[in-house]
Tab-separated table of C-alpha atoms and ligand atoms in Angstrom:
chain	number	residue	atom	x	y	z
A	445	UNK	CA	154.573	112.113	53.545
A	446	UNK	CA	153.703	112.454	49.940
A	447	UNK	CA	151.951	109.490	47.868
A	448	UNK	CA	151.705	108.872	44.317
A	449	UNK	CA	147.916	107.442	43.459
A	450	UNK	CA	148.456	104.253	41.052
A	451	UNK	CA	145.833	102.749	39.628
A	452	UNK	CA	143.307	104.202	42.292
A	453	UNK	CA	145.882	103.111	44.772
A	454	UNK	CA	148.116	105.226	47.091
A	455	UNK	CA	151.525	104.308	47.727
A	456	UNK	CA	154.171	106.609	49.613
A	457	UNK	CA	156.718	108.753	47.703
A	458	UNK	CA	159.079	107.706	49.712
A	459	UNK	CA	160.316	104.288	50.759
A	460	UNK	CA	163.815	102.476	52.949
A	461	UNK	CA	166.268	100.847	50.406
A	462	UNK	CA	167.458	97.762	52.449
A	463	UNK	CA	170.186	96.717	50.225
A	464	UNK	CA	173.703	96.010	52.335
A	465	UNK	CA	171.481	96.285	55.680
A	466	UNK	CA	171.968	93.336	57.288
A	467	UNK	CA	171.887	91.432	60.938
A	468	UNK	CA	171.167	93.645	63.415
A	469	UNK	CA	171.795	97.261	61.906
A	470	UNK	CA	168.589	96.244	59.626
A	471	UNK	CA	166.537	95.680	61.558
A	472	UNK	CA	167.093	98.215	63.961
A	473	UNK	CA	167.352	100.862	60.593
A	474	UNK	CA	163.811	99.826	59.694
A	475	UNK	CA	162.285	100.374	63.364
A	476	UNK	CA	163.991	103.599	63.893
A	477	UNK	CA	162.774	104.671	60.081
A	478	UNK	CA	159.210	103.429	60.867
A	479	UNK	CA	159.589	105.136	63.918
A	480	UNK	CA	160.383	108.167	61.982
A	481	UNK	CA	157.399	107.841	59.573
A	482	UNK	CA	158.407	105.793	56.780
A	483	UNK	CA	155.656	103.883	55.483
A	484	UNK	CA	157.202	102.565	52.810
A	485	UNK	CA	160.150	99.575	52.903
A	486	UNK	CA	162.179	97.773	49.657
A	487	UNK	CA	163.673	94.480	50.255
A	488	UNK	CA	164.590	91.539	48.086
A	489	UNK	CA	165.110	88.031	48.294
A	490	UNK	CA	168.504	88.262	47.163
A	491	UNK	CA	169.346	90.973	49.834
A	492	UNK	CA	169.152	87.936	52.131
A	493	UNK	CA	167.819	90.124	54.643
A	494	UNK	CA	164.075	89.809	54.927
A	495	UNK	CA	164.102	88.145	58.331
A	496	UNK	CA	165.416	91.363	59.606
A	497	UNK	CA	163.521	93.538	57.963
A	498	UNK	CA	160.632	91.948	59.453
A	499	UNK	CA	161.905	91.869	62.807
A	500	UNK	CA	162.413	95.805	62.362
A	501	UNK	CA	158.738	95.961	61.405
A	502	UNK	CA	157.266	93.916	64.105
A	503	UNK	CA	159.540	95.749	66.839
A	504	UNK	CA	158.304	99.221	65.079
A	505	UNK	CA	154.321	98.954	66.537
A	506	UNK	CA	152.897	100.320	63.111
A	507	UNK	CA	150.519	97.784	62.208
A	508	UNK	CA	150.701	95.600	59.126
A	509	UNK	CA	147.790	97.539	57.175
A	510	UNK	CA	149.976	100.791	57.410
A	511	UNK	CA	152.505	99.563	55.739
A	512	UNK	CA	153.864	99.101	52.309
A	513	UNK	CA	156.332	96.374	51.693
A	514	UNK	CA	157.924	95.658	48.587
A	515	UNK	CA	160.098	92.050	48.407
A	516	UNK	CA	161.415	90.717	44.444
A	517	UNK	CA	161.883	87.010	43.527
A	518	UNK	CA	165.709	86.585	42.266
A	519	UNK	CA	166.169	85.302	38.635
A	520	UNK	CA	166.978	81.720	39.638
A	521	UNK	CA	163.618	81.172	40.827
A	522	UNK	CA	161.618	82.170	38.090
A	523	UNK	CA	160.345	78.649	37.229
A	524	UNK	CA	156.372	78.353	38.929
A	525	UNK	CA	156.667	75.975	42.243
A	526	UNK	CA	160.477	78.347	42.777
A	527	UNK	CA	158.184	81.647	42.320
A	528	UNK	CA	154.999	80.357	44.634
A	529	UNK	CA	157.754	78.245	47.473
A	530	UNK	CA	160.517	81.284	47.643
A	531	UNK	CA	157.481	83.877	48.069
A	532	UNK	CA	155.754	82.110	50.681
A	533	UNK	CA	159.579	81.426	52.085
A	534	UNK	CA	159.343	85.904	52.021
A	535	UNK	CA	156.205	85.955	53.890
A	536	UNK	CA	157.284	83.222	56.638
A	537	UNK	CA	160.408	85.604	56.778
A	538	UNK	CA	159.208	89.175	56.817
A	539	UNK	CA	156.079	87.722	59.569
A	540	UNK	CA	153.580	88.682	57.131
A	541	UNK	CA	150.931	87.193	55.409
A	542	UNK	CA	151.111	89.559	52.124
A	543	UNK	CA	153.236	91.835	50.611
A	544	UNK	CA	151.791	94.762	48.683
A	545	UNK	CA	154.293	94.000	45.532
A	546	UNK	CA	156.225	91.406	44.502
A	547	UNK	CA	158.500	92.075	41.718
A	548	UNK	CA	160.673	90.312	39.034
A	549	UNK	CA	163.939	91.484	40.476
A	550	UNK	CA	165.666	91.176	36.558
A	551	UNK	CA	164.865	90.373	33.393
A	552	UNK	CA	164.900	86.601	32.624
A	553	UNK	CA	167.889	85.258	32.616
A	554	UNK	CA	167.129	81.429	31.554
A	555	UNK	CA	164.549	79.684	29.152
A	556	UNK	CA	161.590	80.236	31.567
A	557	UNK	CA	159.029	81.989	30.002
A	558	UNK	CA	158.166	85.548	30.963
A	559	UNK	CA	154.132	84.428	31.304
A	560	UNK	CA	155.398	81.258	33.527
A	561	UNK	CA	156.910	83.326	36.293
A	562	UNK	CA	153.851	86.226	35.960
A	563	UNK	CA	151.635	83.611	36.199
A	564	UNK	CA	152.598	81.769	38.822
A	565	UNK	CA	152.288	85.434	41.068
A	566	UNK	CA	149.332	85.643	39.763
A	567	UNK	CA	148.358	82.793	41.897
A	568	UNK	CA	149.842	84.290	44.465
A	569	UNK	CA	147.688	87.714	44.127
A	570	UNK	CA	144.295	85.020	43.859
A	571	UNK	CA	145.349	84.110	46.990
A	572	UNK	CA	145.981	87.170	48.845
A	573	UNK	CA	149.668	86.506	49.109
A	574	UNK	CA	150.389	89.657	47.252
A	575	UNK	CA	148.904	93.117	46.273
A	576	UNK	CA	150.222	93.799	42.941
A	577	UNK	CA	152.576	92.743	40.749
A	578	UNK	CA	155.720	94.473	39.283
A	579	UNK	CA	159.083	94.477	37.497
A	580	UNK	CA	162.212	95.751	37.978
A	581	UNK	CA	165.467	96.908	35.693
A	582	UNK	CA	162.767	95.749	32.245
A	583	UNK	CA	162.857	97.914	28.998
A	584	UNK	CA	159.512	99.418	27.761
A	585	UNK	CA	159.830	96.926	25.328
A	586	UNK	CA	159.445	94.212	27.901
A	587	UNK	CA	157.161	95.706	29.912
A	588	UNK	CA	154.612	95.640	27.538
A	589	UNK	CA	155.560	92.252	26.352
A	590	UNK	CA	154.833	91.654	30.884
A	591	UNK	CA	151.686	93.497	30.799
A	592	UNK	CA	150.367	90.438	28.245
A	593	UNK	CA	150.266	88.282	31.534
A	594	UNK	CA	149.799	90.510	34.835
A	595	UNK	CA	148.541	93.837	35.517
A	596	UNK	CA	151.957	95.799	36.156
A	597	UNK	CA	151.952	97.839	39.129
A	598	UNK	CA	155.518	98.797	38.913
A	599	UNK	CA	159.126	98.794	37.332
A	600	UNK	CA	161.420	99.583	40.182
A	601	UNK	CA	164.522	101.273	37.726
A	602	UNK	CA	167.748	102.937	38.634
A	603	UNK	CA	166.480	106.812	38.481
A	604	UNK	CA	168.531	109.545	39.925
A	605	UNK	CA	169.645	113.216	38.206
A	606	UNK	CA	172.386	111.831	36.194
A	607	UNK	CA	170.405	109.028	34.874
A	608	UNK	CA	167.690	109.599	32.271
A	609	UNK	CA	164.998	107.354	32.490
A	610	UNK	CA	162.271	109.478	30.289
A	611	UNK	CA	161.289	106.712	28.099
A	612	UNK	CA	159.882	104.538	31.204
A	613	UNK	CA	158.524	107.796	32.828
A	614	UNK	CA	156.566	108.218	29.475
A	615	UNK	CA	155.499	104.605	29.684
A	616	UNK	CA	154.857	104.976	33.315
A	617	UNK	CA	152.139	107.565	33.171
A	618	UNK	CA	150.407	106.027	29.966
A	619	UNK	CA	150.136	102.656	31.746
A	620	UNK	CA	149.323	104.133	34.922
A	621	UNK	CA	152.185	102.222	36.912
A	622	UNK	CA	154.888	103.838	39.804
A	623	UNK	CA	158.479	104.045	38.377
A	624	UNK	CA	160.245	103.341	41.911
A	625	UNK	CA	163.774	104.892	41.511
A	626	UNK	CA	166.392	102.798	43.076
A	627	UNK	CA	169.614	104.313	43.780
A	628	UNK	CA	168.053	107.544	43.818
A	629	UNK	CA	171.284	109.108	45.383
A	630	UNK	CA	173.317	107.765	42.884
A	631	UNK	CA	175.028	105.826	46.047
A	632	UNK	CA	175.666	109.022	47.501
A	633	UNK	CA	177.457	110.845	44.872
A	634	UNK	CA	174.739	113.459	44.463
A	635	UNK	CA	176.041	114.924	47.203
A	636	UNK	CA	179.114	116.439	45.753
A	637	UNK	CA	176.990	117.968	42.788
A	638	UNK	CA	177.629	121.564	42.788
A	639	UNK	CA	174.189	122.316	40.844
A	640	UNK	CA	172.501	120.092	43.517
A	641	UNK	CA	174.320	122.108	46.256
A	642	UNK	CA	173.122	125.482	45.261
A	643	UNK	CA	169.903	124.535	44.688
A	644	UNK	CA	169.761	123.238	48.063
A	645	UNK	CA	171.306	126.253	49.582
A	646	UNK	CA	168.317	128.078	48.465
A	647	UNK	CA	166.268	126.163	50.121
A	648	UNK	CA	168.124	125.314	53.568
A	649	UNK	CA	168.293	121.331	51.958
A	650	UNK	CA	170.958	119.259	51.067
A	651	UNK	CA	172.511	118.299	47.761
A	652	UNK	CA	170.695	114.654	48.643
A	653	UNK	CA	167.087	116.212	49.844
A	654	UNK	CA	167.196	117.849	46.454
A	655	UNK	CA	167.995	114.594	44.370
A	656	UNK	CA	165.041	112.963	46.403
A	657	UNK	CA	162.694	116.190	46.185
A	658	UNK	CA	163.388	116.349	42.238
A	659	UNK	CA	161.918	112.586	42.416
A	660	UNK	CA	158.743	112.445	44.486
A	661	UNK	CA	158.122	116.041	42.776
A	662	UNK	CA	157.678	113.782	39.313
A	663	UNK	CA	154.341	112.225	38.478
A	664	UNK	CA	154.204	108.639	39.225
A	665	UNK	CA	157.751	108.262	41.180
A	666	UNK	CA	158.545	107.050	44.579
A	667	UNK	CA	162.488	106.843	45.658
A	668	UNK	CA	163.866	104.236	47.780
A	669	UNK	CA	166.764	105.606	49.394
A	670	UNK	CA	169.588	103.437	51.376
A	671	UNK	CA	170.458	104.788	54.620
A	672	UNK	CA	172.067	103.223	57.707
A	673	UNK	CA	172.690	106.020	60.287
A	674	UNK	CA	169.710	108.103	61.786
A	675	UNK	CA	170.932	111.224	60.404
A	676	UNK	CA	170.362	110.055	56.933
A	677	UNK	CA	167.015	108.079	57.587
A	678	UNK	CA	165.851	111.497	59.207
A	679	UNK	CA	167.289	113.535	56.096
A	680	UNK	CA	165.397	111.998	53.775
A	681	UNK	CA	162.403	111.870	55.580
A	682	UNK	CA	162.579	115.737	55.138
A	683	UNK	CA	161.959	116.362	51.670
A	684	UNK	CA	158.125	117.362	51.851
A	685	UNK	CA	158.130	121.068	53.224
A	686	UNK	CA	159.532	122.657	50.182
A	687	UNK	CA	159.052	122.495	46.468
A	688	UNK	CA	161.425	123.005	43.434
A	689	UNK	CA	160.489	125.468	40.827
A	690	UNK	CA	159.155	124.123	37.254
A	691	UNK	CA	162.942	125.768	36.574
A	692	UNK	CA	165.015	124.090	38.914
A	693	UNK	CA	163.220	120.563	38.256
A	694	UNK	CA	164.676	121.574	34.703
A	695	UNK	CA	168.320	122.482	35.358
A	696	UNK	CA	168.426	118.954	37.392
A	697	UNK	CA	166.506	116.879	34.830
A	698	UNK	CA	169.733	118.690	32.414
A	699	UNK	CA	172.484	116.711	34.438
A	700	UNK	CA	171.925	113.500	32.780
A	701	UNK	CA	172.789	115.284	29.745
A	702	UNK	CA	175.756	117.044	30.543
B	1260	LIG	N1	165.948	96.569	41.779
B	1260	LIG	C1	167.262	96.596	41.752
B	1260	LIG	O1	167.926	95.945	40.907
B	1260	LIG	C2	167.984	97.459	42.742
B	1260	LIG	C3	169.349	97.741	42.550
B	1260	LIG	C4	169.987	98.569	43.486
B	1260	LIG	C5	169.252	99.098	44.553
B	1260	LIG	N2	167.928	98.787	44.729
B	1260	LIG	C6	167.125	99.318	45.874
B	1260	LIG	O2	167.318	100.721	45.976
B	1260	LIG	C7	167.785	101.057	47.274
B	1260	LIG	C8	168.662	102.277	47.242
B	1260	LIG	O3	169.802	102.082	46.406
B	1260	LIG	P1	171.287	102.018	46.978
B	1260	LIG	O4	171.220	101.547	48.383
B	1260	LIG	O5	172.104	101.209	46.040
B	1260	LIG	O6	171.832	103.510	46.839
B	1260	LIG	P2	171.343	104.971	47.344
B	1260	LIG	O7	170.087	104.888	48.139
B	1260	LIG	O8	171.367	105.860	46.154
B	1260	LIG	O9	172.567	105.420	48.282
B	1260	LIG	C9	172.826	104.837	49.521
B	1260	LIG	C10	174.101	105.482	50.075
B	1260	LIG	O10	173.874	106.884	50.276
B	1260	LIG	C11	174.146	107.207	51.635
B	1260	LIG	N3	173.145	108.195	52.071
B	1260	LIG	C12	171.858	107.952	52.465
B	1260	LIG	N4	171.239	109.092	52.772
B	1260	LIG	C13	172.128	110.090	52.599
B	1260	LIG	C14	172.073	111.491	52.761
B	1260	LIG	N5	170.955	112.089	53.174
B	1260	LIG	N6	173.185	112.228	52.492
B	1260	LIG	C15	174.326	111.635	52.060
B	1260	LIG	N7	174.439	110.304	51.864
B	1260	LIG	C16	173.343	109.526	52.134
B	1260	LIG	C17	174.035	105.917	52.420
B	1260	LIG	O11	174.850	105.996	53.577
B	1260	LIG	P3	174.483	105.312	55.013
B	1260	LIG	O12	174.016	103.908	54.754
B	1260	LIG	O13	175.762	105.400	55.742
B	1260	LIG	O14	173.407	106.124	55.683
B	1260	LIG	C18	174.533	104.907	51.405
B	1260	LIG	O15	175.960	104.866	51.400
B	1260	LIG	C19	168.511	99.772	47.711
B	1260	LIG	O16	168.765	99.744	49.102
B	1260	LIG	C20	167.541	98.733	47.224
B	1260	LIG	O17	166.449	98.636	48.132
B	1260	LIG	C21	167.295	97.990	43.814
């Protein structure tokens, strides 16, 4: 494992994407990937699946302080008492008495004021009921506009090598703050990428090992990658024995723009 340092922090490269794991395939997915060596695991209210994740977790052995868990508060309960009664809803669910970040999941959607929802998890950080405090799918624009009311730790963005995210990256490492890269297989589809393939070839990787390797390679970015069967939780486990030239980080960084 790999970790990107944030804000004198260290937080593992690489994380389990929970979304569409549900009931029992969950929380078996997150034992066997703990198991494996994650250390790192993405969930979200909305996914409606924290109850397994946290059974997963528990079943795993790894104790609490090893691990890094991520959960996001859905856009319909970004008033205060929604943000500090769904979180502590999380924490009953996931059998934990903190998360390390607790995110924004989108943008505001109603009248509730950005610094009403940040400051209401700020209460939950005085507490100890969270770590750190992030964002997800926000503009730079917005970020900054966050950063007024809470110390962002993150902005969890969709980030894989046909999507260009360089404006956030830029942002990233001038605020100090870990761009998490969601859908960092682009669902999969990286896979039939004949630049991805060959540059895999020369490495004995996969099309997808590169995607994630091109990722965790990049200042300030961990990927949370989706995966289901123990083939692909072991896959793309495997990304930290080689390393991509400064030239082949290039030619993939060039697919967004093709
Ligand atoms: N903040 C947000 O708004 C937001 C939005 C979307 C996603 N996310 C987060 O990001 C995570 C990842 O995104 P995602 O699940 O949408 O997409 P993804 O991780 O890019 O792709 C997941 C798909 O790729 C397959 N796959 C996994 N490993 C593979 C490998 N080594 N080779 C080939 N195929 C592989 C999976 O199959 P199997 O399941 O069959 O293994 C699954 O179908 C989510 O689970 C969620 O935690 C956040």
């Amino acid at each position: 494992m790999e970790y990107q340092t944030i804000k004198g922090e260290k937080v593992p490269s690489l994380g389990l994407g929970t979304y569409r794991l549900t009931g029992e395939t969950c929380a078996q997915a997150v034992e066997q990937a703990i198991g494996m060596g994650y250390r790192h695991i993405d969930t979200a209210q909305m996914y409606g699946n924290e109850a397994e994740v946290g059974r997963g977790m528990a079943a795993s052995g790894v104790g609490r302080e090893d691990l890094f868990i991520t959960t996001k508060i859905w856009t319909s309960d970004f008033a205060h008492d929604r943000v500090i009664r769904t979180t502590r809803e999380s924490l009953e669910k996931l059998g934990t008495d903190r998360v390390n970040l607790l995110l924004m999941h989108w943008p505001p959607r109603n009248s509730t004021p950005l610094g009403e929802t940040l400051g209401a998890m700020r209460e939950l950080q005085d507490d100890g009921a969270v770590r750190h405090i992030g964002v997800s799918n926000f503009s730079t624009s917005l970020v900054e506009e966050a950063a007024e009311h809470a110390e962002i730790f993150c902005n969890q963005v969709e980030y894989h090598p046909f999507r260009d995210q360089s404006g956030i990256l830029d942002q990233a490492r001038a605020m100090d703050y870990l761009l998490t890269a969601y859908q960092p297989l682009s669902r999969g589809s990286v896979e039939d990428d004949a630049t991805l393939r060959e540059i895999g070839e020369a490495h004995g990787k996969t099309a997808a090992q590169v995607a994630l390797r091109w990722l965790v390679q990049q200042e300030k970015v961990s990927a949370i990658p989706k995966a289901s069967s123990e083939d692909h939780l072991r896959a793309n486990l495997d990304v930290f024995d080689f390393e991509l030239s400064a030239d082949e980080m290039e030619r993939i960084s060039g697919l967004s723009r093709r």
